[in-house]
Amino acid sequence: MTVTDCLQRSEPFAELPADTLAEIANICRDLKLSKGEYVFRMGDASKNLFILEEGAVALGFGELSADDSTGGAIRDSGDVFGWGALVGETNYRMINARCVQETRLVTVDGGALMNLLEERSAIGFTFLRKLLGIIFNRVILIAAS
């Protein structure tokens, strides 16, 4: 799967125009992690947004086991997490994210993405509205677990 394919399968990116997706693909990179590896830990600088290509990532406030399955686990291809990267350069991670199986992610440079979306405010609004819905639903899942 190409980065553009992964972006098209991801809810906040799916409705964006093809030329915008191509520009976003240029600020992305692939990341492969083994089971048990952390994507990020609480307190890390929050620079990248992540899109799950395949695998699973547990999210939580405490120590996460490599076999953990929290209510906020990221399991579906196209799921997005690490939204703090869109807030600003001095933002830090507030939770831990650990792979519970072999995982492939697409990382998106948060600052570059926000700059691009600011230049295209209508597209940026569409993206952020979708992202807010995802955040709301994810918080409910984590709170319920």
JSON list of C-alpha atoms in Angstrom, two decimals:
[
{"chain": "A", "resi": 1, "resn": "MET", "atom": "CA", "xyz": [0.00, 0.00, 0.00]},
{"chain": "A", "resi": 2, "resn": "THR", "atom": "CA", "xyz": [1.33, 3.46, -0.86]},
{"chain": "A", "resi": 3, "resn": "VAL", "atom": "CA", "xyz": [1.26, 6.40, 1.53]},
{"chain": "A", "resi": 4, "resn": "THR", "atom": "CA", "xyz": [-1.43, 8.03, -0.62]},
{"chain": "A", "resi": 5, "resn": "ASP", "atom": "CA", "xyz": [-3.54, 4.85, -0.41]},
{"chain": "A", "resi": 6, "resn": "CYS", "atom": "CA", "xyz": [-3.19, 4.89, 3.38]},
{"chain": "A", "resi": 7, "resn": "LEU", "atom": "CA", "xyz": [-4.21, 8.57, 3.50]},
{"chain": "A", "resi": 8, "resn": "GLN", "atom": "CA", "xyz": [-7.28, 7.86, 1.36]},
{"chain": "A", "resi": 9, "resn": "ARG", "atom": "CA", "xyz": [-8.34, 5.08, 3.77]},
{"chain": "A", "resi": 10, "resn": "SER", "atom": "CA", "xyz": [-8.00, 7.36, 6.78]},
{"chain": "A", "resi": 11, "resn": "GLU", "atom": "CA", "xyz": [-11.21, 9.17, 7.75]},
{"chain": "A", "resi": 12, "resn": "PRO", "atom": "CA", "xyz": [-9.87, 12.71, 8.27]},
{"chain": "A", "resi": 13, "resn": "PHE", "atom": "CA", "xyz": [-7.95, 12.59, 4.97]},
{"chain": "A", "resi": 14, "resn": "ALA", "atom": "CA", "xyz": [-10.45, 10.66, 2.84]},
{"chain": "A", "resi": 15, "resn": "GLU", "atom": "CA", "xyz": [-12.42, 13.65, 1.54]},
{"chain": "A", "resi": 16, "resn": "LEU", "atom": "CA", "xyz": [-9.42, 15.82, 0.73]},
{"chain": "A", "resi": 17, "resn": "PRO", "atom": "CA", "xyz": [-8.64, 16.56, -2.94]},
{"chain": "A", "resi": 18, "resn": "ALA", "atom": "CA", "xyz": [-6.09, 14.36, -4.70]},
{"chain": "A", "resi": 19, "resn": "ASP", "atom": "CA", "xyz": [-3.58, 17.22, -5.13]},
{"chain": "A", "resi": 20, "resn": "THR", "atom": "CA", "xyz": [-3.70, 17.95, -1.39]},
{"chain": "A", "resi": 21, "resn": "LEU", "atom": "CA", "xyz": [-3.23, 14.25, -0.58]},
{"chain": "A", "resi": 22, "resn": "ALA", "atom": "CA", "xyz": [-0.19, 14.20, -2.86]},
{"chain": "A", "resi": 23, "resn": "GLU", "atom": "CA", "xyz": [1.30, 17.16, -0.98]},
{"chain": "A", "resi": 24, "resn": "ILE", "atom": "CA", "xyz": [0.57, 15.52, 2.37]},
{"chain": "A", "resi": 25, "resn": "ALA", "atom": "CA", "xyz": [2.19, 12.29, 1.15]},
{"chain": "A", "resi": 26, "resn": "ASN", "atom": "CA", "xyz": [5.40, 14.28, 0.68]},
{"chain": "A", "resi": 27, "resn": "ILE", "atom": "CA", "xyz": [5.53, 15.05, 4.43]},
{"chain": "A", "resi": 28, "resn": "CYS", "atom": "CA", "xyz": [4.94, 11.43, 5.45]},
{"chain": "A", "resi": 29, "resn": "ARG", "atom": "CA", "xyz": [7.18, 8.45, 6.03]},
{"chain": "A", "resi": 30, "resn": "ASP", "atom": "CA", "xyz": [6.66, 4.77, 6.73]},
{"chain": "A", "resi": 31, "resn": "LEU", "atom": "CA", "xyz": [7.53, 3.34, 10.13]},
{"chain": "A", "resi": 32, "resn": "LYS", "atom": "CA", "xyz": [7.74, -0.36, 11.04]},
{"chain": "A", "resi": 33, "resn": "LEU", "atom": "CA", "xyz": [7.75, -1.35, 14.72]},
{"chain": "A", "resi": 34, "resn": "SER", "atom": "CA", "xyz": [7.97, -4.71, 16.47]},
{"chain": "A", "resi": 35, "resn": "LYS", "atom": "CA", "xyz": [5.59, -5.99, 19.10]},
{"chain": "A", "resi": 36, "resn": "GLY", "atom": "CA", "xyz": [6.43, -4.33, 22.40]},
{"chain": "A", "resi": 37, "resn": "GLU", "atom": "CA", "xyz": [8.06, -1.22, 20.91]},
{"chain": "A", "resi": 38, "resn": "TYR", "atom": "CA", "xyz": [6.73, 2.15, 21.94]},
{"chain": "A", "resi": 39, "resn": "VAL", "atom": "CA", "xyz": [5.50, 4.53, 19.27]},
{"chain": "A", "resi": 40, "resn": "PHE", "atom": "CA", "xyz": [5.82, 7.25, 21.90]},
{"chain": "A", "resi": 41, "resn": "ARG", "atom": "CA", "xyz": [5.84, 7.68, 25.66]},
{"chain": "A", "resi": 42, "resn": "MET", "atom": "CA", "xyz": [4.24, 10.22, 27.94]},
{"chain": "A", "resi": 43, "resn": "GLY", "atom": "CA", "xyz": [6.43, 13.34, 27.96]},
{"chain": "A", "resi": 44, "resn": "ASP", "atom": "CA", "xyz": [7.94, 12.82, 24.47]},
{"chain": "A", "resi": 45, "resn": "ALA", "atom": "CA", "xyz": [7.81, 15.79, 22.12]},
{"chain": "A", "resi": 46, "resn": "SER", "atom": "CA", "xyz": [4.65, 15.59, 20.03]},
{"chain": "A", "resi": 47, "resn": "LYS", "atom": "CA", "xyz": [5.83, 16.10, 16.45]},
{"chain": "A", "resi": 48, "resn": "ASN", "atom": "CA", "xyz": [4.07, 13.45, 14.33]},
{"chain": "A", "resi": 49, "resn": "LEU", "atom": "CA", "xyz": [0.54, 12.33, 13.67]},
{"chain": "A", "resi": 50, "resn": "PHE", "atom": "CA", "xyz": [0.27, 8.56, 13.07]},
{"chain": "A", "resi": 51, "resn": "ILE", "atom": "CA", "xyz": [-1.94, 6.53, 10.75]},
{"chain": "A", "resi": 52, "resn": "LEU", "atom": "CA", "xyz": [-2.17, 2.78, 11.30]},
{"chain": "A", "resi": 53, "resn": "GLU", "atom": "CA", "xyz": [-1.44, 0.83, 8.16]},
{"chain": "A", "resi": 54, "resn": "GLU", "atom": "CA", "xyz": [-1.47, -2.61, 9.82]},
{"chain": "A", "resi": 55, "resn": "GLY", "atom": "CA", "xyz": [-1.00, -4.03, 13.30]},
{"chain": "A", "resi": 56, "resn": "ALA", "atom": "CA", "xyz": [-2.27, -2.73, 16.64]},
{"chain": "A", "resi": 57, "resn": "VAL", "atom": "CA", "xyz": [-1.24, -0.06, 19.14]},
{"chain": "A", "resi": 58, "resn": "ALA", "atom": "CA", "xyz": [-2.42, 0.16, 22.76]},
{"chain": "A", "resi": 59, "resn": "LEU", "atom": "CA", "xyz": [-2.95, 3.63, 24.19]},
{"chain": "A", "resi": 60, "resn": "GLY", "atom": "CA", "xyz": [-3.00, 4.43, 27.88]},
{"chain": "A", "resi": 61, "resn": "PHE", "atom": "CA", "xyz": [-1.91, 6.60, 30.74]},
{"chain": "A", "resi": 62, "resn": "GLY", "atom": "CA", "xyz": [0.05, 3.99, 32.69]},
{"chain": "A", "resi": 63, "resn": "GLU", "atom": "CA", "xyz": [2.59, 1.34, 31.83]},
{"chain": "A", "resi": 64, "resn": "LEU", "atom": "CA", "xyz": [1.34, -0.78, 28.93]},
{"chain": "A", "resi": 65, "resn": "SER", "atom": "CA", "xyz": [2.11, -4.45, 28.51]},
{"chain": "A", "resi": 66, "resn": "ALA", "atom": "CA", "xyz": [3.00, -5.64, 25.01]},
{"chain": "A", "resi": 67, "resn": "ASP", "atom": "CA", "xyz": [-0.07, -7.88, 25.31]},
{"chain": "A", "resi": 68, "resn": "ASP", "atom": "CA", "xyz": [-2.39, -5.13, 26.55]},
{"chain": "A", "resi": 69, "resn": "SER", "atom": "CA", "xyz": [-5.70, -4.56, 24.84]},
{"chain": "A", "resi": 70, "resn": "THR", "atom": "CA", "xyz": [-7.15, -1.29, 26.09]},
{"chain": "A", "resi": 71, "resn": "GLY", "atom": "CA", "xyz": [-10.46, 0.17, 25.00]},
{"chain": "A", "resi": 72, "resn": "GLY", "atom": "CA", "xyz": [-8.55, 2.86, 23.17]},
{"chain": "A", "resi": 73, "resn": "ALA", "atom": "CA", "xyz": [-6.42, 0.42, 21.17]},
{"chain": "A", "resi": 74, "resn": "ILE", "atom": "CA", "xyz": [-5.80, 1.37, 17.57]},
{"chain": "A", "resi": 75, "resn": "ARG", "atom": "CA", "xyz": [-6.63, -1.67, 15.42]},
{"chain": "A", "resi": 76, "resn": "ASP", "atom": "CA", "xyz": [-8.24, -0.58, 12.16]},
{"chain": "A", "resi": 77, "resn": "SER", "atom": "CA", "xyz": [-6.22, 0.36, 9.10]},
{"chain": "A", "resi": 78, "resn": "GLY", "atom": "CA", "xyz": [-6.53, 4.11, 8.59]},
{"chain": "A", "resi": 79, "resn": "ASP", "atom": "CA", "xyz": [-7.05, 4.91, 12.28]},
{"chain": "A", "resi": 80, "resn": "VAL", "atom": "CA", "xyz": [-5.29, 8.11, 13.35]},
{"chain": "A", "resi": 81, "resn": "PHE", "atom": "CA", "xyz": [-3.62, 8.86, 16.69]},
{"chain": "A", "resi": 82, "resn": "GLY", "atom": "CA", "xyz": [-1.05, 11.25, 18.12]},
{"chain": "A", "resi": 83, "resn": "TRP", "atom": "CA", "xyz": [-3.23, 14.30, 17.50]},
{"chain": "A", "resi": 84, "resn": "GLY", "atom": "CA", "xyz": [-1.16, 16.43, 19.87]},
{"chain": "A", "resi": 85, "resn": "ALA", "atom": "CA", "xyz": [1.27, 16.94, 16.99]},
{"chain": "A", "resi": 86, "resn": "LEU", "atom": "CA", "xyz": [-1.27, 19.33, 15.48]},
{"chain": "A", "resi": 87, "resn": "VAL", "atom": "CA", "xyz": [-1.34, 21.64, 18.50]},
{"chain": "A", "resi": 88, "resn": "GLY", "atom": "CA", "xyz": [2.11, 23.18, 18.25]},
{"chain": "A", "resi": 89, "resn": "GLU", "atom": "CA", "xyz": [5.84, 22.57, 18.50]},
{"chain": "A", "resi": 90, "resn": "THR", "atom": "CA", "xyz": [6.05, 22.78, 22.29]},
{"chain": "A", "resi": 91, "resn": "ASN", "atom": "CA", "xyz": [3.40, 20.12, 22.89]},
{"chain": "A", "resi": 92, "resn": "TYR", "atom": "CA", "xyz": [4.28, 16.86, 24.69]},
{"chain": "A", "resi": 93, "resn": "ARG", "atom": "CA", "xyz": [2.64, 13.43, 24.66]},
{"chain": "A", "resi": 94, "resn": "MET", "atom": "CA", "xyz": [0.07, 12.92, 27.42]},
{"chain": "A", "resi": 95, "resn": "ILE", "atom": "CA", "xyz": [-0.28, 9.15, 26.99]},
{"chain": "A", "resi": 96, "resn": "ASN", "atom": "CA", "xyz": [1.78, 6.11, 26.02]},
{"chain": "A", "resi": 97, "resn": "ALA", "atom": "CA", "xyz": [1.42, 4.25, 22.73]},
{"chain": "A", "resi": 98, "resn": "ARG", "atom": "CA", "xyz": [2.86, 0.72, 22.50]},
{"chain": "A", "resi": 99, "resn": "CYS", "atom": "CA", "xyz": [2.63, -1.84, 19.71]},
{"chain": "A", "resi": 100, "resn": "VAL", "atom": "CA", "xyz": [0.83, -5.02, 20.72]},
{"chain": "A", "resi": 101, "resn": "GLN", "atom": "CA", "xyz": [1.82, -6.73, 17.47]},
{"chain": "A", "resi": 102, "resn": "GLU", "atom": "CA", "xyz": [4.07, -6.08, 14.48]},
{"chain": "A", "resi": 103, "resn": "THR", "atom": "CA", "xyz": [2.90, -2.68, 13.29]},
{"chain": "A", "resi": 104, "resn": "ARG", "atom": "CA", "xyz": [3.28, -0.50, 10.22]},
{"chain": "A", "resi": 105, "resn": "LEU", "atom": "CA", "xyz": [2.48, 3.18, 10.54]},
{"chain": "A", "resi": 106, "resn": "VAL", "atom": "CA", "xyz": [2.53, 6.22, 8.32]},
{"chain": "A", "resi": 107, "resn": "THR", "atom": "CA", "xyz": [3.88, 9.23, 10.20]},
{"chain": "A", "resi": 108, "resn": "VAL", "atom": "CA", "xyz": [2.80, 12.72, 9.20]},
{"chain": "A", "resi": 109, "resn": "ASP", "atom": "CA", "xyz": [4.85, 15.76, 10.20]},
{"chain": "A", "resi": 110, "resn": "GLY", "atom": "CA", "xyz": [2.33, 17.63, 12.36]},
{"chain": "A", "resi": 111, "resn": "GLY", "atom": "CA", "xyz": [3.74, 21.14, 11.88]},
{"chain": "A", "resi": 112, "resn": "ALA", "atom": "CA", "xyz": [4.02, 20.76, 8.12]},
{"chain": "A", "resi": 113, "resn": "LEU", "atom": "CA", "xyz": [0.47, 19.36, 7.94]},
{"chain": "A", "resi": 114, "resn": "MET", "atom": "CA", "xyz": [-0.96, 22.28, 9.91]},
{"chain": "A", "resi": 115, "resn": "ASN", "atom": "CA", "xyz": [0.90, 24.77, 7.71]},
{"chain": "A", "resi": 116, "resn": "LEU", "atom": "CA", "xyz": [-0.54, 23.12, 4.61]},
{"chain": "A", "resi": 117, "resn": "LEU", "atom": "CA", "xyz": [-4.08, 23.07, 6.07]},
{"chain": "A", "resi": 118, "resn": "GLU", "atom": "CA", "xyz": [-3.82, 26.72, 7.15]},
{"chain": "A", "resi": 119, "resn": "GLU", "atom": "CA", "xyz": [-3.01, 27.67, 3.56]},
{"chain": "A", "resi": 120, "resn": "ARG", "atom": "CA", "xyz": [-6.21, 25.93, 2.45]},
{"chain": "A", "resi": 121, "resn": "SER", "atom": "CA", "xyz": [-8.68, 26.88, 5.16]},
{"chain": "A", "resi": 122, "resn": "ALA", "atom": "CA", "xyz": [-11.75, 25.16, 3.67]},
{"chain": "A", "resi": 123, "resn": "ILE", "atom": "CA", "xyz": [-9.83, 21.89, 3.32]},
{"chain": "A", "resi": 124, "resn": "GLY", "atom": "CA", "xyz": [-8.36, 22.39, 6.80]},
{"chain": "A", "resi": 125, "resn": "PHE", "atom": "CA", "xyz": [-11.84, 22.86, 8.25]},
{"chain": "A", "resi": 126, "resn": "THR", "atom": "CA", "xyz": [-13.05, 19.60, 6.65]},
{"chain": "A", "resi": 127, "resn": "PHE", "atom": "CA", "xyz": [-10.03, 17.75, 8.02]},
{"chain": "A", "resi": 128, "resn": "LEU", "atom": "CA", "xyz": [-10.36, 19.15, 11.55]},
{"chain": "A", "resi": 129, "resn": "ARG", "atom": "CA", "xyz": [-14.10, 18.50, 11.73]},
{"chain": "A", "resi": 130, "resn": "LYS", "atom": "CA", "xyz": [-13.50, 14.82, 10.91]},
{"chain": "A", "resi": 131, "resn": "LEU", "atom": "CA", "xyz": [-10.62, 14.66, 13.38]},
{"chain": "A", "resi": 132, "resn": "LEU", "atom": "CA", "xyz": [-12.72, 16.15, 16.20]},
{"chain": "A", "resi": 133, "resn": "GLY", "atom": "CA", "xyz": [-15.31, 13.40, 15.71]},
{"chain": "A", "resi": 134, "resn": "ILE", "atom": "CA", "xyz": [-12.59, 10.76, 15.92]},
{"chain": "A", "resi": 135, "resn": "ILE", "atom": "CA", "xyz": [-11.13, 12.31, 19.08]},
{"chain": "A", "resi": 136, "resn": "PHE", "atom": "CA", "xyz": [-14.56, 12.47, 20.73]},
{"chain": "A", "resi": 137, "resn": "ASN", "atom": "CA", "xyz": [-15.27, 8.81, 20.00]},
{"chain": "A", "resi": 138, "resn": "ARG", "atom": "CA", "xyz": [-11.80, 7.69, 21.11]},
{"chain": "A", "resi": 139, "resn": "VAL", "atom": "CA", "xyz": [-12.08, 9.51, 24.44]},
{"chain": "A", "resi": 140, "resn": "ILE", "atom": "CA", "xyz": [-15.39, 7.75, 25.08]},
{"chain": "A", "resi": 141, "resn": "LEU", "atom": "CA", "xyz": [-13.79, 4.35, 24.34]},
{"chain": "A", "resi": 142, "resn": "ILE", "atom": "CA", "xyz": [-10.82, 5.02, 26.63]},
{"chain": "A", "resi": 143, "resn": "ALA", "atom": "CA", "xyz": [-13.06, 6.29, 29.44]},
{"chain": "A", "resi": 144, "resn": "ALA", "atom": "CA", "xyz": [-15.28, 3.22, 29.17]},
{"chain": "A", "resi": 145, "resn": "SER", "atom": "CA", "xyz": [-12.39, 0.75, 29.45]}
]
